[in-house]
Short mmCIF file of C-alpha atoms and ligand atoms in Angstrom, two decimals:
data_model
loop_
_atom_site.label_atom_id
_atom_site.label_comp_id
_atom_site.label_asym_id
_atom_site.label_seq_id
_atom_site.Cartn_x
_atom_site.Cartn_y
_atom_site.Cartn_z
CA MET A 1 -17.87 22.43 3.87
CA ALA A 2 -17.86 20.32 0.28
CA ARG A 3 -15.58 17.53 0.36
CA VAL A 4 -14.63 16.34 -3.07
CA HIS A 5 -13.99 13.28 -4.27
CA ASN A 6 -10.23 12.47 -3.92
CA TYR A 7 -8.27 9.53 -5.92
CA TYR A 8 -4.97 11.58 -4.40
CA ALA A 9 -2.66 8.41 -4.73
CA GLY A 10 -1.42 9.29 -1.56
CA PRO A 11 -1.83 10.55 1.01
CA ALA A 12 -5.21 9.82 -0.07
CA ALA A 13 -8.71 9.91 0.93
CA LEU A 14 -9.42 8.67 4.56
CA PRO A 15 -13.44 7.16 5.00
CA LEU A 16 -16.07 10.49 6.23
CA GLU A 17 -17.11 8.33 8.89
CA VAL A 18 -13.35 8.05 10.24
CA LEU A 19 -13.14 11.97 10.05
CA GLU A 20 -15.79 12.91 12.58
CA GLU A 21 -15.13 10.70 14.91
CA ALA A 22 -11.63 12.32 15.64
CA ARG A 23 -13.33 15.08 15.43
CA ALA A 24 -15.33 14.29 17.87
CA GLU A 25 -13.25 13.19 20.09
CA LEU A 26 -10.11 15.84 19.25
CA LEU A 27 -10.28 17.86 22.70
CA GLU A 28 -10.53 14.29 24.85
CA PHE A 29 -9.64 10.85 23.66
CA ARG A 30 -11.22 8.05 26.02
CA GLY A 31 -12.11 9.83 29.37
CA SER A 32 -8.43 10.60 29.67
CA GLY A 33 -9.31 14.88 30.05
CA VAL A 34 -6.74 15.34 27.31
CA SER A 35 -6.81 14.85 24.21
CA VAL A 36 -4.35 11.91 22.48
CA MET A 37 -1.48 13.91 21.47
CA GLU A 38 -1.44 15.13 24.71
CA THR A 39 -1.30 11.74 26.16
CA SER A 40 1.72 10.23 27.48
CA HIS A 41 2.42 6.54 25.59
CA ARG A 42 2.92 4.76 28.54
CA SER A 43 -0.18 5.58 29.63
CA GLN A 44 -3.09 2.61 30.18
CA GLU A 45 -5.65 4.63 27.56
CA TYR A 46 -3.30 5.23 25.59
CA ASP A 47 -0.97 1.22 25.27
CA ASP A 48 -5.12 -0.16 24.78
CA LEU A 49 -5.02 1.60 21.59
CA HIS A 50 -1.74 0.24 20.24
CA ASN A 51 -2.59 -3.25 22.18
CA GLU A 52 -6.44 -3.56 20.14
CA THR A 53 -4.49 -1.05 16.75
CA ILE A 54 -2.17 -4.77 16.93
CA GLY A 55 -5.51 -7.07 17.21
CA LEU A 56 -7.53 -5.43 14.43
CA PHE A 57 -5.09 -5.73 11.62
CA LYS A 58 -3.72 -9.28 12.94
CA GLU A 59 -7.33 -10.23 12.71
CA LEU A 60 -8.40 -8.37 9.76
CA MET A 61 -5.01 -9.25 7.87
CA GLY A 62 -5.28 -13.22 9.31
CA LEU A 63 -1.96 -13.76 10.72
CA GLY A 64 -1.46 -16.20 12.98
CA ASP A 65 0.49 -16.65 16.36
CA ASN A 66 3.75 -16.73 14.34
CA PHE A 67 4.02 -13.39 13.25
CA LYS A 68 4.40 -9.84 15.07
CA VAL A 69 3.16 -5.91 13.86
CA MET A 70 4.92 -3.53 13.93
CA LEU A 71 3.96 0.19 14.04
CA LEU A 72 7.01 1.42 13.02
CA GLN A 73 8.00 5.55 11.65
CA GLY A 74 10.72 6.40 8.07
CA GLY A 75 7.71 5.40 5.92
CA ALA A 76 7.75 2.35 3.46
CA SER A 77 10.86 4.17 2.32
CA LEU A 78 12.41 2.96 5.31
CA GLN A 79 12.42 -0.56 5.06
CA PHE A 80 13.30 -0.47 1.41
CA ALA A 81 16.04 -0.97 3.34
CA MET A 82 15.79 -1.67 7.44
CA VAL A 83 15.06 -4.99 5.55
CA PRO A 84 18.29 -5.79 3.77
CA MET A 85 19.90 -4.06 6.66
CA ASN A 86 18.48 -7.19 9.18
CA LEU A 87 18.41 -10.48 6.58
CA LEU A 88 21.27 -10.31 4.22
CA GLY A 89 24.97 -9.59 5.34
CA GLU A 90 28.25 -11.82 4.31
CA GLY A 91 27.19 -14.61 2.33
CA LYS A 92 23.37 -14.44 1.52
CA SER A 93 21.96 -13.25 -1.11
CA ALA A 94 18.11 -11.83 -1.50
CA ASP A 95 16.33 -11.97 -4.41
CA TYR A 96 13.81 -9.60 -5.80
CA ILE A 97 11.34 -9.53 -8.96
CA LEU A 98 11.30 -5.78 -10.35
CA THR A 99 8.17 -4.42 -11.17
CA GLY A 100 8.02 -1.21 -10.90
CA SER A 101 9.54 1.91 -9.27
CA TRP A 102 9.35 0.79 -5.68
CA GLY A 103 10.99 -1.91 -6.52
CA LYS A 104 13.60 0.22 -8.08
CA LYS A 105 13.60 2.30 -4.41
CA ALA A 106 13.86 -1.49 -2.28
CA ILE A 107 16.92 -2.72 -4.20
CA LYS A 108 19.19 0.13 -4.71
CA GLU A 109 19.13 -0.14 -0.72
CA ALA A 110 19.90 -4.01 -0.71
CA ARG A 111 22.26 -3.70 -2.74
CA LEU A 112 24.91 -1.66 0.44
CA PHE A 113 23.77 -5.02 2.39
CA GLY A 114 24.26 -8.23 0.82
CA ALA A 115 23.94 -9.78 -2.47
CA VAL A 116 21.19 -9.03 -4.33
CA ARG A 117 19.38 -10.70 -7.50
CA VAL A 118 16.68 -9.18 -9.75
CA ALA A 119 14.37 -12.63 -10.32
CA ALA A 120 13.11 -11.03 -13.63
CA THR A 121 11.61 -7.31 -13.75
CA THR A 122 10.27 -6.63 -16.39
CA GLU A 123 10.56 -2.82 -17.59
CA LYS A 124 11.36 -2.73 -21.23
CA ASP A 125 12.08 1.13 -23.00
CA GLY A 126 11.47 2.92 -19.20
CA VAL A 127 8.28 2.01 -18.23
CA PHE A 128 6.37 -1.29 -16.96
CA ARG A 129 3.24 -2.63 -18.36
CA ARG A 130 3.07 -5.72 -16.71
CA ILE A 131 3.70 -8.23 -13.92
CA PRO A 132 6.06 -11.40 -14.76
CA ARG A 133 4.69 -14.49 -15.96
CA GLN A 134 5.45 -17.94 -13.15
CA GLN A 135 8.10 -19.37 -15.80
CA GLU A 136 9.53 -15.45 -16.02
CA LEU A 137 10.78 -16.23 -12.73
CA ALA A 138 14.56 -17.16 -12.00
CA LEU A 139 14.22 -18.27 -8.86
CA ASP A 140 17.52 -18.54 -6.60
CA PRO A 141 16.17 -21.49 -4.15
CA GLY A 142 19.34 -20.52 -1.45
CA ALA A 143 17.91 -16.73 -0.96
CA VAL A 144 16.73 -15.81 1.86
CA TYR A 145 13.43 -13.55 0.75
CA CYS A 146 11.92 -13.30 -2.43
CA HIS A 147 10.68 -9.28 -2.26
CA ILE A 148 7.95 -8.09 -4.50
CA THR A 149 5.89 -4.70 -4.71
CA SER A 150 1.70 -6.66 -4.84
CA ASN A 151 0.28 -2.88 -6.08
CA ASN A 152 2.89 -0.66 -8.55
CA THR A 153 1.27 2.41 -7.62
CA ILE A 154 2.97 4.29 -9.97
CA PHE A 155 2.51 2.07 -12.98
CA GLY A 156 -0.67 0.95 -12.20
CA THR A 157 -0.15 -3.13 -12.43
CA GLN A 158 -1.23 -5.83 -9.16
CA TRP A 159 0.06 -9.42 -8.40
CA ARG A 160 -3.50 -10.69 -8.71
CA GLN A 161 -1.98 -14.22 -8.31
CA PHE A 162 2.10 -14.76 -5.95
CA PRO A 163 5.09 -15.95 -7.23
CA ASP A 164 5.36 -19.37 -6.43
CA THR A 165 8.17 -18.51 -4.13
CA GLY A 166 9.33 -22.86 -2.31
CA SER A 167 10.35 -22.33 0.35
CA VAL A 168 12.20 -18.94 0.44
CA PRO A 169 9.68 -17.10 2.29
CA LEU A 170 8.46 -13.34 0.14
CA ALA A 171 9.16 -9.85 1.30
CA ALA A 172 5.81 -8.08 0.24
CA ASP A 173 5.94 -4.24 0.07
CA MET A 174 2.11 -3.92 0.32
CA SER A 175 1.92 -0.07 0.73
CA SER A 176 -0.51 0.40 -1.86
CA ASP A 177 -3.18 -2.35 -1.87
CA ILE A 178 -2.65 -3.70 1.84
CA LEU A 179 -6.38 -4.81 3.35
CA SER A 180 -8.07 -4.18 -0.01
CA ARG A 181 -8.13 -7.98 -0.69
CA LYS A 182 -7.90 -11.19 1.05
CA VAL A 183 -4.86 -12.13 0.55
CA ASP A 184 -3.25 -16.06 2.19
CA PRO A 185 -0.47 -15.04 4.61
CA ALA A 186 1.13 -18.52 4.33
CA PRO A 187 4.42 -18.20 1.79
CA PHE A 188 5.28 -14.18 3.40
CA GLY A 189 8.17 -13.99 5.51
CA ILE A 190 8.19 -10.22 5.89
CA ILE A 191 4.65 -8.13 5.12
CA TYR A 192 5.08 -4.21 5.49
CA ALA A 193 3.08 -0.85 3.60
CA GLY A 194 2.91 2.78 4.75
CA ALA A 195 0.14 4.07 5.96
CA GLN A 196 -0.74 7.05 4.25
CA LYS A 197 -2.64 4.89 0.79
CA ASN A 198 -4.99 1.92 2.21
CA LEU A 199 -4.62 2.24 6.44
CA GLY A 200 -4.85 5.74 6.69
CA PRO A 201 -2.43 8.68 7.06
CA SER A 202 1.11 9.21 6.97
CA GLY A 203 4.01 8.61 9.68
CA VAL A 204 2.81 5.11 10.55
CA THR A 205 4.15 2.01 8.59
CA VAL A 206 2.93 -1.62 10.09
CA VAL A 207 5.88 -4.00 9.23
CA ALA A 208 4.65 -8.05 9.77
CA ILE A 209 7.57 -10.81 10.60
CA ARG A 210 7.08 -14.08 10.32
CA ASP A 211 8.78 -15.68 13.86
CA ASP A 212 11.27 -17.62 11.54
CA VAL A 213 12.27 -15.33 9.88
CA LEU A 214 11.95 -12.42 13.25
CA ALA A 215 14.65 -15.22 14.43
CA LYS A 216 17.47 -14.85 11.02
CA CYS A 217 17.67 -11.32 11.88
CA ARG A 218 20.51 -9.41 13.03
CA LYS A 219 21.51 -8.31 16.35
CA ASP A 220 23.96 -6.57 15.79
CA THR A 221 22.77 -4.14 13.56
CA THR A 222 21.93 -0.41 15.01
CA THR A 223 19.07 -0.39 17.92
CA MET A 224 16.56 1.76 15.69
CA LEU A 225 16.29 -0.05 12.60
CA ASN A 226 16.91 -3.14 14.65
CA TYR A 227 12.85 -5.44 14.53
CA HIS A 228 14.41 -7.19 17.19
CA THR A 229 13.57 -4.05 19.40
CA HIS A 230 11.00 -3.30 18.24
CA VAL A 231 9.36 -6.65 18.25
CA ASP A 232 11.44 -7.19 21.91
CA LYS A 233 9.65 -3.99 23.04
CA ASN A 234 6.11 -3.92 21.30
CA SER A 235 6.52 -0.62 19.39
CA LEU A 236 7.33 0.78 22.94
CA PHE A 237 10.61 0.98 22.77
CA ASN A 238 10.50 5.12 22.67
CA THR A 239 7.49 7.49 21.36
CA PRO A 240 6.00 5.58 18.82
CA PRO A 241 3.10 8.37 16.26
CA CYS A 242 0.81 8.47 18.41
CA LEU A 243 -1.59 10.42 16.36
CA ALA A 244 -1.08 8.66 13.12
CA ILE A 245 -1.74 5.28 15.68
CA TYR A 246 -5.03 6.43 16.47
CA ILE A 247 -6.41 6.89 13.23
CA LEU A 248 -4.34 3.99 11.93
CA HIS A 249 -7.01 2.10 14.49
CA LYS A 250 -9.76 3.96 13.44
CA VAL A 251 -9.54 3.27 9.66
CA LEU A 252 -9.91 -0.52 10.70
CA GLY A 253 -11.60 -0.85 12.98
CA TRP A 254 -13.88 0.60 9.83
CA THR A 255 -12.36 -2.24 8.12
CA LYS A 256 -13.59 -4.11 9.41
CA ALA A 257 -16.78 -2.90 10.00
CA GLN A 258 -17.57 -2.49 6.44
CA GLY A 259 -17.31 -6.96 6.37
CA GLY A 260 -13.07 -6.64 6.73
CA VAL A 261 -11.78 -7.31 3.53
CA GLU A 262 -13.70 -9.94 1.69
CA SER A 263 -16.51 -7.58 1.85
CA LEU A 264 -14.23 -4.37 0.26
CA GLU A 265 -12.45 -6.78 -1.78
CA LYS A 266 -16.43 -7.50 -3.90
CA ILE A 267 -16.81 -3.78 -3.81
CA ASN A 268 -12.77 -3.14 -4.60
CA ASP A 269 -13.15 -5.80 -8.29
CA ALA A 270 -16.68 -3.90 -8.78
CA LYS A 271 -14.92 0.01 -9.13
CA GLY A 272 -12.21 -1.84 -11.08
CA GLU A 273 -14.16 -3.63 -13.43
CA LEU A 274 -16.55 -0.16 -14.01
CA ILE A 275 -14.00 1.77 -14.70
CA TYR A 276 -11.56 0.02 -16.69
CA GLY A 277 -15.32 -1.34 -18.01
CA ALA A 278 -15.23 2.11 -19.06
CA ILE A 279 -11.64 2.90 -21.02
CA ASP A 280 -11.53 -0.67 -23.46
CA GLY A 281 -15.31 0.67 -24.12
CA SER A 282 -14.50 4.11 -25.29
CA ASN A 283 -13.28 2.72 -28.39
CA GLY A 284 -10.20 4.19 -27.97
CA PHE A 285 -10.80 8.01 -26.99
CA TYR A 286 -8.95 5.95 -22.77
CA ASN A 287 -5.74 3.71 -23.61
CA CYS A 288 -4.62 1.37 -20.43
CA PRO A 289 -1.63 0.83 -20.96
CA VAL A 290 -1.30 -2.10 -18.86
CA GLU A 291 -1.75 -4.78 -19.67
CA LYS A 292 -4.65 -6.86 -18.94
CA ASP A 293 -4.29 -10.12 -16.45
CA SER A 294 -1.09 -7.05 -14.71
CA ARG A 295 -4.26 -4.81 -13.92
CA SER A 296 -4.53 -2.71 -10.93
CA TYR A 297 -7.59 -2.54 -8.75
CA MET A 298 -6.19 0.06 -7.05
CA ASN A 299 -4.05 2.81 -9.18
CA VAL A 300 -6.47 2.35 -11.98
CA VAL A 301 -3.69 3.74 -15.35
CA PHE A 302 -4.83 5.51 -18.60
CA ARG A 303 -3.42 7.84 -22.38
CA LEU A 304 -6.51 10.85 -23.60
CA PRO A 305 -5.41 10.98 -27.36
CA THR A 306 -2.87 13.87 -26.64
CA GLU A 307 -1.63 15.81 -23.62
CA GLU A 308 -4.08 18.66 -23.89
CA LEU A 309 -6.94 16.62 -23.67
CA GLU A 310 -5.59 15.31 -20.55
CA LYS A 311 -4.89 18.61 -19.09
CA LYS A 312 -8.27 19.13 -20.04
CA PHE A 313 -9.47 16.23 -18.41
CA VAL A 314 -7.21 17.04 -15.04
CA ALA A 315 -8.42 20.84 -14.88
CA GLN A 316 -12.21 20.44 -15.65
CA GLY A 317 -12.38 16.78 -13.60
CA LEU A 318 -11.20 19.27 -10.83
CA ALA A 319 -13.89 22.02 -11.49
CA ALA A 320 -16.41 19.76 -11.35
CA GLY A 321 -15.28 17.57 -7.80
CA PHE A 322 -13.22 14.96 -9.14
CA LEU A 323 -9.45 15.40 -7.22
CA GLY A 324 -6.03 14.08 -7.50
CA LEU A 325 -7.39 12.23 -11.94
CA LYS A 326 -3.07 14.06 -12.85
CA GLY A 327 -0.67 11.03 -13.20
CA HIS A 328 2.65 10.58 -11.06
CA ARG A 329 4.58 12.90 -13.09
CA SER A 330 7.08 9.88 -13.56
CA VAL A 331 4.78 8.42 -16.90
CA GLY A 332 2.60 10.78 -17.56
CA GLY A 333 -1.21 10.48 -17.95
CA ILE A 334 -4.36 9.84 -16.27
CA ARG A 335 -4.22 8.05 -12.64
CA VAL A 336 -7.69 7.11 -10.56
CA SER A 337 -6.16 6.16 -7.68
CA MET A 338 -9.29 3.69 -5.61
CA TYR A 339 -8.24 2.66 -2.02
CA ASN A 340 -11.08 1.31 0.95
CA ALA A 341 -12.20 4.35 1.53
CA ASN A 342 -13.36 5.15 -2.23
CA GLY A 343 -16.70 3.14 -2.15
CA LEU A 344 -18.18 2.05 -5.19
CA ASP A 345 -20.95 5.64 -6.20
CA SER A 346 -17.46 7.02 -6.46
CA ILE A 347 -16.72 5.32 -8.74
CA LYS A 348 -19.00 5.45 -10.50
CA ASP A 349 -19.84 9.32 -10.80
CA VAL A 350 -15.77 9.21 -12.22
CA VAL A 351 -16.81 6.79 -15.05
CA GLY A 352 -19.79 8.93 -14.94
CA PHE A 353 -17.87 11.92 -16.06
CA MET A 354 -15.07 10.61 -18.62
CA LYS A 355 -18.35 9.03 -20.23
CA ASP A 356 -19.34 12.75 -20.79
CA PHE A 357 -15.66 13.99 -21.50
CA ALA A 358 -16.01 10.99 -24.46
CA SER A 359 -18.46 11.94 -26.05
CA GLN A 360 -17.97 15.94 -25.91
CA ASN A 361 -14.41 14.76 -26.79
CA SER A 362 -14.13 13.17 -29.75
C1 LIG B 1 4.35 5.20 -1.57
C2 LIG B 1 4.75 4.01 -2.03
C3 LIG B 1 6.12 3.97 -1.21
C4 LIG B 1 6.72 4.73 -0.71
O1 LIG B 1 6.12 5.74 1.09
P1 LIG B 1 6.62 6.15 2.41
O2 LIG B 1 5.45 5.74 3.17
O3 LIG B 1 6.59 7.23 1.75
O4 LIG B 1 8.36 5.29 1.81
C5 LIG B 1 6.31 2.52 -1.31
N1 LIG B 1 6.43 1.47 -1.65
C6 LIG B 1 4.78 1.46 -2.38
C7 LIG B 1 4.32 0.55 -3.14
C8 LIG B 1 4.46 3.14 -2.42
O5 LIG B 1 2.77 2.87 -3.31
#
């Protein structure tokens, strides 16, 4: 067996320990005599796992009792619709700060349910190279919420400091940087993330909602898309994605064992400094299009002098055991996605490859 370094943007690398544990437990889950895929979601064994998962997530995120956590399906993409479906309506308006492709999709859904204001956008010539500054935001103090994308997986930008929206709660798509750094939950009313980047496999989406925001949610939306349904039934209204939640539970346990978010943030900062240092120190061979104070510490995007060299870089990288270096099809170039499961050593190795490649091709 030869496992390679994995830089896919999502689904993405999982900690090896998590996979090994899951393999060891595949045939029997918690002494139940059956696998987790064959266990009733009403069994004691599953119920414990389910509640532990929610508890671990709240603990790692530092969420108080005023937050409810849901384990849903449909991906972050369904949350683009569920957030406005539950919170917008006649006479209500939401602000959206547009920093990339995922935000565009969120806005498209929200417009189906109520008034949407784009409080700022950093789009220029079809691309996004930065996060807006506070003074660029045209915020509506009467907005029901203000939506942001905390990390732009495709364009490689990240809110290094969250916007100040006063008393308007932030609704954040944190799919690609959740649990990568310490975040003060206070300004957030809704946080959601598809699991397949930093939390586990695809198939489960974690949604945290603050009590005062939940209280504003409509009661008249269709049952399965209504936040009240899932909060009232502790995400057990219908059959949850048990296997995905089982892996999520293991990833959260692993995250805690690493020393939690604070420890992982230190490693993530070191990874970012290493790779951006290599890009900036390459005498222009590698070029990151993102403005320095907006750079993502999860998805690092950069270009080479020609598209031919980029193709060669991806192919030689793959041959050397570095998987998934190709940039998103909409922007091209190279992307190194380095979520929590990619340790510092993995980034040292890819940076070593980058240095060799630059010296052989410049
Ligand atoms: C991957 C991603 C999505 C899409 O998630 P799905 O679970 O596939 O719907 C949405 N937002 C961001 C920021 C992402 O990185």
